Coordinates of C-alpha atoms and ligand atoms in Angstrom, one line a residue:
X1 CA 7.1 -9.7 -27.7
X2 CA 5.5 -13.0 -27.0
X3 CA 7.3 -14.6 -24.0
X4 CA 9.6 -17.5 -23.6
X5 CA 9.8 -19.9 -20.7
X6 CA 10.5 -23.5 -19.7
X7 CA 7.1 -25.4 -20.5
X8 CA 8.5 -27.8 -17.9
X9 CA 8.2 -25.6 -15.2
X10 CA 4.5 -27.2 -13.9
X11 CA 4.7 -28.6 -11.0
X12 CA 2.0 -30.2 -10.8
X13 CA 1.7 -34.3 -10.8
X14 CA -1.6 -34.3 -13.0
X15 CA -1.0 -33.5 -16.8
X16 CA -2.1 -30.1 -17.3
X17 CA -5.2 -29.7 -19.8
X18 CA -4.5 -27.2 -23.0
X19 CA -7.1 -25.3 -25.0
X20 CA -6.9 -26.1 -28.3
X21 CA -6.4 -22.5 -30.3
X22 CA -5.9 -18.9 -29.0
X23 CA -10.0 -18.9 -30.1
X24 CA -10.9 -21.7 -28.0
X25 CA -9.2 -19.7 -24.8
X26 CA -10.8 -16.0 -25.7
X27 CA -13.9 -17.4 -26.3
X28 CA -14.2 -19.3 -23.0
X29 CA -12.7 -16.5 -21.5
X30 CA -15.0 -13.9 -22.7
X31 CA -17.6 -16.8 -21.8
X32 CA -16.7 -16.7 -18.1
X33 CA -16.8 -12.7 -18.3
X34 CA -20.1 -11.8 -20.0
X35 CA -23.1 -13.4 -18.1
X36 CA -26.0 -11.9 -15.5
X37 CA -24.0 -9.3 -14.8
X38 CA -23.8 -7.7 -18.3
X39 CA -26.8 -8.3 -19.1
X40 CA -29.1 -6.9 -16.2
X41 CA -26.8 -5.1 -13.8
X42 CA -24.5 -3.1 -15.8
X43 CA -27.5 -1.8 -17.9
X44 CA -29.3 -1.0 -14.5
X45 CA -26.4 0.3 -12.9
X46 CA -25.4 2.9 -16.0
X47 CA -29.3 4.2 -15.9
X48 CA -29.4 4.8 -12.1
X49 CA -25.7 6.1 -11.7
X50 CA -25.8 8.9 -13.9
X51 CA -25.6 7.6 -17.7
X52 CA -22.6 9.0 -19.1
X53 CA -20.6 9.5 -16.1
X54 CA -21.0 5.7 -15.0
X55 CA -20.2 4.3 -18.6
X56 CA -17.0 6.9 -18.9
X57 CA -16.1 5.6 -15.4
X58 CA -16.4 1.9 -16.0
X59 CA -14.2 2.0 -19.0
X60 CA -11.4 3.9 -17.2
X61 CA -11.9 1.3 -14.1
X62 CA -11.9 -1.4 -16.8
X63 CA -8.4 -0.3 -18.6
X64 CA -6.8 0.9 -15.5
X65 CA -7.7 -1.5 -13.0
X66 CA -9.3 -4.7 -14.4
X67 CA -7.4 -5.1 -17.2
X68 CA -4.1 -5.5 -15.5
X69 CA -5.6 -7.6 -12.9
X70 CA -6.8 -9.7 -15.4
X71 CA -3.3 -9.9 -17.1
X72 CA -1.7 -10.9 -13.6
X73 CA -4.3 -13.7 -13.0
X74 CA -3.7 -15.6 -16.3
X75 CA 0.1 -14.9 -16.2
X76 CA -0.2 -17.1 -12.4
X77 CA -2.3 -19.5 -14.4
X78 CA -0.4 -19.8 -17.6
X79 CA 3.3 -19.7 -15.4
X80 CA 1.8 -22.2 -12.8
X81 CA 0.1 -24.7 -15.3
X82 CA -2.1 -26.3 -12.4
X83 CA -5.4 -25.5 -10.5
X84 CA -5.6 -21.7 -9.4
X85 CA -3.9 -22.5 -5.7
X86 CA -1.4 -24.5 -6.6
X87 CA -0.5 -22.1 -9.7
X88 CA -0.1 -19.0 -7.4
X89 CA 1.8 -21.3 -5.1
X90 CA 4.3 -22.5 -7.9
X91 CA 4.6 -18.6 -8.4
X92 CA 6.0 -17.5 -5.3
X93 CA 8.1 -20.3 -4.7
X94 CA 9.9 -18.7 -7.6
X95 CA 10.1 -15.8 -6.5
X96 CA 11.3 -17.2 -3.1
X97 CA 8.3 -16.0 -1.4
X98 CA 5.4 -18.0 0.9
X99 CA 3.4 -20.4 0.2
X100 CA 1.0 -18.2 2.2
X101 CA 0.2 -16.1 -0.8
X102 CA -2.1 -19.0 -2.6
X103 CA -4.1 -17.6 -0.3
X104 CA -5.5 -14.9 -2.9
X105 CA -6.7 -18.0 -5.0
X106 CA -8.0 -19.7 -2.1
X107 CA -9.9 -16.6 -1.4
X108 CA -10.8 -16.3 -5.2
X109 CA -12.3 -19.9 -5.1
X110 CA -14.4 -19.8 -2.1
X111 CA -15.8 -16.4 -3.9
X112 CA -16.8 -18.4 -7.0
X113 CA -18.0 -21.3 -5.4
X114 CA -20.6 -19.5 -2.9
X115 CA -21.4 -17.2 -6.4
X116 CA -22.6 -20.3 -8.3
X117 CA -24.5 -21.2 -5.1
X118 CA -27.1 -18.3 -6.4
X119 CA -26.0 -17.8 -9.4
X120 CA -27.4 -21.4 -10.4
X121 CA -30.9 -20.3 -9.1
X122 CA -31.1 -17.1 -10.8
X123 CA -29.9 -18.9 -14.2
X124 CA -33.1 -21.3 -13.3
X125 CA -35.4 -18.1 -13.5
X126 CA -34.4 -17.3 -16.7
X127 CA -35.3 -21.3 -17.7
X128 CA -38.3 -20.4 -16.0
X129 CA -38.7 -17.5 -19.0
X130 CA -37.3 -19.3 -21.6
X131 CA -40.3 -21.8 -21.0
X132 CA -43.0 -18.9 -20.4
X133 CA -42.1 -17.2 -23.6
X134 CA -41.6 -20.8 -25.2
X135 CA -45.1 -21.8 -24.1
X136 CA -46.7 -18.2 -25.8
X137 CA -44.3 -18.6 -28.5
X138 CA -46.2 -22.0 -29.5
X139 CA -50.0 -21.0 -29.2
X140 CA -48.8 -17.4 -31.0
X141 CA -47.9 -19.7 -33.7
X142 CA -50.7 -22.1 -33.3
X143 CA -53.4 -19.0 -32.9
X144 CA -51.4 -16.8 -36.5
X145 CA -50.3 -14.3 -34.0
X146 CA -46.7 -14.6 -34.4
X147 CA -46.2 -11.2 -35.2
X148 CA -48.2 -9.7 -32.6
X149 CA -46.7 -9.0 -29.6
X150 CA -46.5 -11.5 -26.8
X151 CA -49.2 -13.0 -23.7
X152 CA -52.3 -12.1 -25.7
X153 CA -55.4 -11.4 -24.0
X154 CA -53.0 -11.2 -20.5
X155 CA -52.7 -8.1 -18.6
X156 CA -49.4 -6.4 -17.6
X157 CA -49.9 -7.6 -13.6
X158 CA -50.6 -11.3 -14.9
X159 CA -47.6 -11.2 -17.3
X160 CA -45.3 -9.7 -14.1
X161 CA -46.8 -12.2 -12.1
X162 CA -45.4 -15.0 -13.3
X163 CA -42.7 -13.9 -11.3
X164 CA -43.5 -13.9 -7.6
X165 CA -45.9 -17.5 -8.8
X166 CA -42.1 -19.0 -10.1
X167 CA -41.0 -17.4 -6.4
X168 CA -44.3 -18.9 -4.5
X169 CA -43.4 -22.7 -6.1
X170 CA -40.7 -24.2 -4.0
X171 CA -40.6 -27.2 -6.1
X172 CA -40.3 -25.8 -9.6
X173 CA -37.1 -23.6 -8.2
X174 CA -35.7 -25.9 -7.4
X175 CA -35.9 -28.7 -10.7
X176 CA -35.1 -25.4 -12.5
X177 CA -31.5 -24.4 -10.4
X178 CA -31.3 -28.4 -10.5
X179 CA -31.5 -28.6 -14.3
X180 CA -29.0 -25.6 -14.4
X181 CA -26.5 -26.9 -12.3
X182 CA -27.1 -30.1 -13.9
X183 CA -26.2 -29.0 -17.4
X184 CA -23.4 -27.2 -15.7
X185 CA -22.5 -30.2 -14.1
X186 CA -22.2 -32.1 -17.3
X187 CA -20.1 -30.0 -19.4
X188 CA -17.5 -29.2 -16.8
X189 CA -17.5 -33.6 -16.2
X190 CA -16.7 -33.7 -20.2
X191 CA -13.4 -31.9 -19.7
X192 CA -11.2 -28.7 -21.0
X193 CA -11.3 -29.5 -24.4
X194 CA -14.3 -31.8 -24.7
X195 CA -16.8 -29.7 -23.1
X196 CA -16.0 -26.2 -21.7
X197 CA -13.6 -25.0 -24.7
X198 CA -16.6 -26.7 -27.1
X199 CA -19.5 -25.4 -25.4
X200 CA -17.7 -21.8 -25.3
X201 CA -17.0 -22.1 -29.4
X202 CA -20.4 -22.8 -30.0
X203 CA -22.2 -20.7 -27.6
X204 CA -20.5 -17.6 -27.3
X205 CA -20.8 -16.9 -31.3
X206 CA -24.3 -17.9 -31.0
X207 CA -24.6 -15.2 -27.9
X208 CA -23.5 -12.6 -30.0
X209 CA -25.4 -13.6 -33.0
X210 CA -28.7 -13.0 -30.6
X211 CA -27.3 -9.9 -29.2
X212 CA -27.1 -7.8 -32.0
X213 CA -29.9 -9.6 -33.8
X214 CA -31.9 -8.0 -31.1
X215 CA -30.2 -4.7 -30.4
X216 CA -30.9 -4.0 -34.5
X217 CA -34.4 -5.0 -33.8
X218 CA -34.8 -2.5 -30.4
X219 CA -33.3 -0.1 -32.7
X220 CA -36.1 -0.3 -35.5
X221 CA -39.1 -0.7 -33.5
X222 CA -38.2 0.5 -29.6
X223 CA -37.5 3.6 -28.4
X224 CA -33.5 3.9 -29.2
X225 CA -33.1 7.6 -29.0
X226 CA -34.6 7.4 -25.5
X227 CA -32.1 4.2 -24.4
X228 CA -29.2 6.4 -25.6
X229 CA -30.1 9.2 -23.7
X230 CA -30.9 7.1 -20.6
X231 CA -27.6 5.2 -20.5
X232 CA -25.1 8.3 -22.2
X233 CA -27.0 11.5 -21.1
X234 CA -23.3 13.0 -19.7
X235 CA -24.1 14.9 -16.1
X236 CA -20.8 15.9 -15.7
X237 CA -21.1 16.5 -11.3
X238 CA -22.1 12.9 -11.2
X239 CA -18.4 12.1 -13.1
X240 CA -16.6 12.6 -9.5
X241 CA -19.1 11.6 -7.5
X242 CA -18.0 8.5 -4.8
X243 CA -20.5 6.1 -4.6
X244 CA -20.5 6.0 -8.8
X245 CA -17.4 5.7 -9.2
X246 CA -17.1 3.5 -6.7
X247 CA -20.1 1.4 -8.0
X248 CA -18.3 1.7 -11.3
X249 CA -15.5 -0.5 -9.7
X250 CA -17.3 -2.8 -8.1
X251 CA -19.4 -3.6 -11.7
X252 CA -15.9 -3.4 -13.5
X253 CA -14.5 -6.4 -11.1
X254 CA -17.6 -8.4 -11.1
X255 CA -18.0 -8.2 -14.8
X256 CA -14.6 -9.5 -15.4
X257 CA -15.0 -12.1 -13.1
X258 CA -12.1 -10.5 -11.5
X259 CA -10.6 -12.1 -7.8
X260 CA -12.5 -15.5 -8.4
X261 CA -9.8 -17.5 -9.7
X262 CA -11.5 -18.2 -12.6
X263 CA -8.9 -16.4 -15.3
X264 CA -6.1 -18.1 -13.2
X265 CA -8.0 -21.6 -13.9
X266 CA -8.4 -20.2 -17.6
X267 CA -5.1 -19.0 -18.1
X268 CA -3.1 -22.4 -16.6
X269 CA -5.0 -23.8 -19.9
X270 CA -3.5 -21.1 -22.4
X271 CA -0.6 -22.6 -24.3
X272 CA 3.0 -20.6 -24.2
X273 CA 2.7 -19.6 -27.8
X274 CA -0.4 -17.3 -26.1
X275 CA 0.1 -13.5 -25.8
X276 CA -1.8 -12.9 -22.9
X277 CA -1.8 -9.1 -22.9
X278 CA -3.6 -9.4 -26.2
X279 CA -5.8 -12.3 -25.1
X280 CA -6.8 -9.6 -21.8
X281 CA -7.4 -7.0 -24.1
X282 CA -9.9 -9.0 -26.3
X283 CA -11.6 -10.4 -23.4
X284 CA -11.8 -7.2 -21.6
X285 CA -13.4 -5.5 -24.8
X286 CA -15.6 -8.1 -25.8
X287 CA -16.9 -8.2 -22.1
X288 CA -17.3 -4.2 -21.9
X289 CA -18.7 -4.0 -25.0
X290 CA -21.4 -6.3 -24.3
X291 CA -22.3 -4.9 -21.4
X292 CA -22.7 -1.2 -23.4
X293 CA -24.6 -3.0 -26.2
X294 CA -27.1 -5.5 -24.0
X295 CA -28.3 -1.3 -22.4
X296 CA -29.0 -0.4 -26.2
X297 CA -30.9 -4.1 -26.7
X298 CA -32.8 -3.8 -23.4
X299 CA -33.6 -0.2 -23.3
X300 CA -35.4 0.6 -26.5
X301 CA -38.0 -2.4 -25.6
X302 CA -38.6 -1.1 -22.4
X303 CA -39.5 2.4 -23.3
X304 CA -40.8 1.7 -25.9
X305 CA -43.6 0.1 -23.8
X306 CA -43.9 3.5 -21.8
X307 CA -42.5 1.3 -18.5
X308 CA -40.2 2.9 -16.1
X309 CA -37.0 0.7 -15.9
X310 CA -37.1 -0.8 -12.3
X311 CA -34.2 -1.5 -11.4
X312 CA -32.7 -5.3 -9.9
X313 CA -34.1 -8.4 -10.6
X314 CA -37.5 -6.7 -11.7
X315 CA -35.8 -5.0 -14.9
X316 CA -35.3 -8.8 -16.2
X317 CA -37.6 -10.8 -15.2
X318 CA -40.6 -8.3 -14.9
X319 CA -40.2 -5.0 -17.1
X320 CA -39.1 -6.7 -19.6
X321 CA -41.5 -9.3 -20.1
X322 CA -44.7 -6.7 -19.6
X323 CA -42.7 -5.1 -22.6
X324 CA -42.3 -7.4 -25.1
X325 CA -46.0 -7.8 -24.7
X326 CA -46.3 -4.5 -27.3
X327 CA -43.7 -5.1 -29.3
X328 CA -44.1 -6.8 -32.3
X329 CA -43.5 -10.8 -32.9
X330 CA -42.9 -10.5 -28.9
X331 CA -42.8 -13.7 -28.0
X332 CA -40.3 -15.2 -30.5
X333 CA -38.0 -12.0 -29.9
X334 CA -39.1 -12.8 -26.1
X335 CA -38.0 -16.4 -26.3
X336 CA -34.6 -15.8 -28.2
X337 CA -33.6 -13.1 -25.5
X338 CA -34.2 -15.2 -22.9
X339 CA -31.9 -18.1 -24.6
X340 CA -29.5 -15.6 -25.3
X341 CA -29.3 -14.7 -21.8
X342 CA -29.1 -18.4 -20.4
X343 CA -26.0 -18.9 -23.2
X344 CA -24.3 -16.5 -21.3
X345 CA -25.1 -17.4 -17.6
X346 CA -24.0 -21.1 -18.8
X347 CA -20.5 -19.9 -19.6
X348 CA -19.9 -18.4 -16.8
X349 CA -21.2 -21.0 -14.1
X350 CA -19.1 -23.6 -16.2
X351 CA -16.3 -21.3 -15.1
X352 CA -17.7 -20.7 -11.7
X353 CA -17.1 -24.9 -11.5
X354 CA -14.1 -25.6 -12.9
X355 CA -12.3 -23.2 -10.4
X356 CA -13.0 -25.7 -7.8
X357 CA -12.9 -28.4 -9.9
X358 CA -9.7 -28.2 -11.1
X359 CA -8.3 -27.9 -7.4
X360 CA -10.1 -30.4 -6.4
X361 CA -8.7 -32.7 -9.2
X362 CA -5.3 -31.9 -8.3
X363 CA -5.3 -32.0 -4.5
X364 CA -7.2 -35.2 -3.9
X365 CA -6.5 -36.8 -7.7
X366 CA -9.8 -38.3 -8.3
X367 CA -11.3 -37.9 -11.6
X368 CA -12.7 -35.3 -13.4
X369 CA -16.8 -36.6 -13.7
X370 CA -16.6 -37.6 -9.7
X371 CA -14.8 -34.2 -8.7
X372 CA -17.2 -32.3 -10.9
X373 CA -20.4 -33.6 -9.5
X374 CA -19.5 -33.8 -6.1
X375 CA -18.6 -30.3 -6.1
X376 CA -21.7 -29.1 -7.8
X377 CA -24.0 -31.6 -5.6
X378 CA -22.7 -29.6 -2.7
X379 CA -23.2 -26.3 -4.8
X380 CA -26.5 -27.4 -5.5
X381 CA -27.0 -28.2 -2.0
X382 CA -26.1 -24.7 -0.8
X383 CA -28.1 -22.8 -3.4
X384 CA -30.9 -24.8 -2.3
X385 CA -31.1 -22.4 0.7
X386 CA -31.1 -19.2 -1.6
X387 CA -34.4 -20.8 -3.6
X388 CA -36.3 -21.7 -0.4
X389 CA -35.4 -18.9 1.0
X390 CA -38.7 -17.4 -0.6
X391 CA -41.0 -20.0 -0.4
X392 CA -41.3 -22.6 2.4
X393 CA -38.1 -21.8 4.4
X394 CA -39.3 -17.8 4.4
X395 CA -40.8 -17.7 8.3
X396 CA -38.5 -20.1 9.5
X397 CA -35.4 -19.2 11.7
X398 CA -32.2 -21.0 11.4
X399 CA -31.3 -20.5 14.8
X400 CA -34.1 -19.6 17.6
X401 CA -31.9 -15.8 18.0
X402 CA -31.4 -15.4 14.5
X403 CA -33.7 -13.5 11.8
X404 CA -35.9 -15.6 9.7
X405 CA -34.5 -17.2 5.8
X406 CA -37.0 -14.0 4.5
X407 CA -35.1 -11.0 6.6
X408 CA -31.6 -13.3 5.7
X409 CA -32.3 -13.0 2.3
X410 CA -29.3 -15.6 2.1
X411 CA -29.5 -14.9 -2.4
X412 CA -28.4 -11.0 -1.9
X413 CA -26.3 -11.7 1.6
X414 CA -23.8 -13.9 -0.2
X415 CA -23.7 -11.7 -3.5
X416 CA -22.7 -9.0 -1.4
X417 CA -20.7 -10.6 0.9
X418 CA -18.7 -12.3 -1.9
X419 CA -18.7 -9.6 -4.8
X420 CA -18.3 -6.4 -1.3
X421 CA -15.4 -8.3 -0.1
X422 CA -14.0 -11.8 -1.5
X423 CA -13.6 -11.1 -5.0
X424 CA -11.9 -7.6 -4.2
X425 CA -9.8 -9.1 -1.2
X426 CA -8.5 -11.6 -3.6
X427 CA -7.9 -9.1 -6.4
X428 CA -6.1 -7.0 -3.9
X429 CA -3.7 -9.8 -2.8
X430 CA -3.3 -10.3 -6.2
X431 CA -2.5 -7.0 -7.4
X432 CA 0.2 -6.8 -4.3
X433 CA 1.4 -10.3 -5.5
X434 CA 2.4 -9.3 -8.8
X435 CA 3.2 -6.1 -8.1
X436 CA 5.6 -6.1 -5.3
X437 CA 6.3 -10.0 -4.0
X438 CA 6.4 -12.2 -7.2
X439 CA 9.8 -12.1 -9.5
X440 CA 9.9 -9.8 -12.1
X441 CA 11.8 -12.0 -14.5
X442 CA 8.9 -14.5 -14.2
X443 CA 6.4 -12.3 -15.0
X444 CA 8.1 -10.2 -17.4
X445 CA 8.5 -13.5 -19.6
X446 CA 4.8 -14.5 -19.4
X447 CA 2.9 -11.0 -19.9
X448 CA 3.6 -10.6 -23.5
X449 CA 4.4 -6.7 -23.1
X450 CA 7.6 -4.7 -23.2
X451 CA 9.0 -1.3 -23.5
X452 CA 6.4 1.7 -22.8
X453 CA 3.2 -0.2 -22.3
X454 CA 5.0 -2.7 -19.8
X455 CA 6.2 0.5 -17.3
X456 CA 2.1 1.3 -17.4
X457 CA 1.2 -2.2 -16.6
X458 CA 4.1 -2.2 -13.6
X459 CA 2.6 1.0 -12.4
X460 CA -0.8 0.2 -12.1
X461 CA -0.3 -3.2 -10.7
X462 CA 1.7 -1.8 -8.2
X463 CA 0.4 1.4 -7.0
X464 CA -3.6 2.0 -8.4
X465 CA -4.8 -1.1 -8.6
X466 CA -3.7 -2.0 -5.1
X467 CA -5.0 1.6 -3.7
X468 CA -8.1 1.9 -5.4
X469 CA -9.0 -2.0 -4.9
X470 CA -8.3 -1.5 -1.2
X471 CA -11.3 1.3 -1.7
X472 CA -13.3 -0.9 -2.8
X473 CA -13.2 -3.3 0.1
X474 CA -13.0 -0.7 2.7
X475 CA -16.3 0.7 1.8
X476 CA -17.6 -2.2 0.8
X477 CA -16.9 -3.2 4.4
X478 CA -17.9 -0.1 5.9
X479 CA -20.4 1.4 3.5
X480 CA -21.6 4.1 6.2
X481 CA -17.7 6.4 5.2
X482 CA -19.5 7.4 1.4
X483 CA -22.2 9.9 1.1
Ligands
PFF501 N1 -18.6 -12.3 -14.9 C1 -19.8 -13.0 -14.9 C2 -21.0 -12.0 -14.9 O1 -20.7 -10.8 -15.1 O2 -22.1 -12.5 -14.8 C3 -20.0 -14.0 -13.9 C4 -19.1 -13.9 -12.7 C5 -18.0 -14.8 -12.6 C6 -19.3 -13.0 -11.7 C7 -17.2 -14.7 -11.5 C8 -18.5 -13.0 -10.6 C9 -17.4 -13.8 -10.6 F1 -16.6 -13.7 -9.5

């Protein structure tokens, strides 16, 4: 049953921007949801947490816990039809409760707008690869090579060097999370419909176009047998095991982009005639699936090679690359993964934007190109911290007492600090929200479920997801309580 409602129930005094089709919304959706983290840290996180056991995990965390946390944040969108705050403020004044409780959107929006603060300069590293692999691309064609596999003539430590040289040149990080953040910048400036639904509709197909182009390819020439037993060897006494189920969790929220107001942004855009409990279904698919596929594209290349998968940032940006250098036509297949990879960080830091953005435009009513740049000047700004933070800012203190930008490592301190406890403390207030504060009429007439399936939903928003997200930030908090 697709839900009723008044459309005229916004409250908002700027016009509320509308996707243009269901497609338009799933695909910027799924856009927001697949980026970095499918592509390197689920991958990494399934081989180092036990294979099997992690991927069975995740998909239970996914469908019992993110997917109806993802229902209630685009219901609050889609019922509010304004910015994330004011949506989850329009919510529980009908349901004659606080304004207080915007606070799990305000909490959700400073969590994606310190995430874009690195996420920017990490997107700039894989520019950085897209114009390494470019450059070999060019003089493979130029020297007949093409079919060869990539950095002729280099060795593995000069082709996983490129790496710490991108780290050792302050200047070049910089242009690079500039140029990011610029064509971030741009889109979100261009609008709903006029840039983040049409980057989304062209990218996203062209995302999975490279996806399983390459996964077919790792599957005829790398080592697939080995991938699949890396990422679904089933130890069955890791299955109950805390810190992977726990790290499970954490992937399963971050994927999603779960507690960041983004999918209350994305869902004050969906139109009434939207069933949102099928829209979260696709997107929550699409997004795990691309996570499962991107192990099976990675993998295969990187054994193939004989190289051990290092885990992090090294698995990306080093293994790989060292990899590709025995595979055949290595730089073009190089090149194309590292597009494919910046298609999906650019989708998700236009989300990461227009979560701010679109509160900003509503509280202080200044246009959309000015909100948008300003924002992401100061984004920029921040993340500038995160890049220097390994070149010239490295020995330096920022206060005489405190440790240096180097022992601050300021890029992993505010991932973990916002994905260990912002995005969970939001999803938390959120699942309590729904679950127990905001009126059930209102949401039963915007979930798009009924009989059987709508009991589940109310249990789990009410009673897992609350417990086992509350988990999640306690030991996030206090990681010394797990083994
Ligand atoms: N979900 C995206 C990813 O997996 O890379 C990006 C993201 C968005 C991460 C929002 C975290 C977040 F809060």
């Amino acid at each position: 049953m697709v839900a009723g409602g008044d459309p005229g129930v916004a409250a908002s005094a700027t016009a509320q921007d509308h996707w243009s089709s269901r497609f338009a919304f799933v695909m910027a959706a799924v856009g927001s949801a697949v980026g970095l983290g499918n592509l390197w840290r689920f991958p990494a996180e399934a081989g180092a947490n036990g294979g099997g056991a992690f991927v069975i995990f995740y998909i239970l965390c996914v469908v019992l816990i993110g997917l109806p946390i993802l229902l209630s944040e685009t219901l609050i969108g889609r019922h509010g039809q304004s910015s994330a705050v004011e949506s989850a403020k329009v919510v529980a004044r009908e349901s004659g409760a606080s304004d207080g409780w915007s606070a799990l959107a305000w909490v959700g929006m400073l969590g994606a707008f310190f995430i874009l603060t690195f996420y920017s300069v990490v997107a700039g590293w894989v520019l950085y690869y897209i114009g390494v692999f470019g450059t070999d691309l060019i003089a493979a064609i130029g020297g007949g090579t093409l079919f060869e596999g990539a950095f002729a003539g280099q060795s593995v430590e000069q082709v996983q060097g490129h790496l710490p040289s991108l780290f050792a040149d302050p200047l070049m990080m910089i242009l690079l999370h500039g140029a990011f953040m610029g064509i971030t910048i741009y889109i979100v400036a261009r609008g709903v419909t006029g840039g983040i639904e049409l980057a989304a509709t062209w990218l996203m197909p062209a995302f999975f176009l490279l996806l399983v182009g390459i996964t077919v390819y790792g599957a005829f020439t790398g080592a697939f047998g080995q991938a699949l037993e890396f990422m679904f060897a089933f130890n069955p006494e890791r299955l109950l095991h805390g810190p992977v189920m726990l790290s499970a969790l954490g992937q399963a929220f971050f994927s999603l982009s779960l507690g960041s107001a983004l999918m209350i942004t994305y869902g004050s855009y969906a139109s009434r005639s939207t069933n949102l409990a099928g829209a979260s279904t696709i997107i929550a698919s699409a997004d795990t699936s691309v996570a499962i596929i991107a192990g099976l594209a990675i993998f295969p290349i990187v054994f193939a090679a004989g190289l051990d998968p290092a885990l992090g940032p090294t698995l990306m940006f080093q293994t790989l690359p060292a990899s590709f250098q025995a595979m055949p036509a290595g730089s073009l297949i190089g090149f194309l993964f590292f597009v494919m990879v910046f298609f999906a960080a650019l989708t998700s830091s236009i989300a990461l934007l227009e979560a701010p953005t679109s509160w900003a435009i509503h509280k202080f009513g200044a246009g959309r190109s000015r909100t948008a740049i300003t924002l992401g000047l100061i984004i920029f700004s921040i993340g500038m911290l995160s890049a220097l933070g390994y070149n010239v800012l490295s020995h330096v203190r920022p206060l005489a007492f405190w440790p240096t930008f180097a022992e601050l490592d300021i890029l992993d301190s505010i991932d973990a600090i916002t994905g260990k406890i912002l995005l969970p403390l939001s999803g938390l207030l959120t699942a309590i929200f729904i679950g127990w504060i905001a009126d059930r009429k209102l949401t039963d007439a915007e979930n798009g479920i009924s009989g059987g399936l709508h009991l589940i939903w109310r249990f789990l928003i009410a009673w897992l997801c609350p417990i086992a997200v509350s988990l999640i930030l306690i030991l996030g908090i206090f990681p010394g309580l797990i083994g």
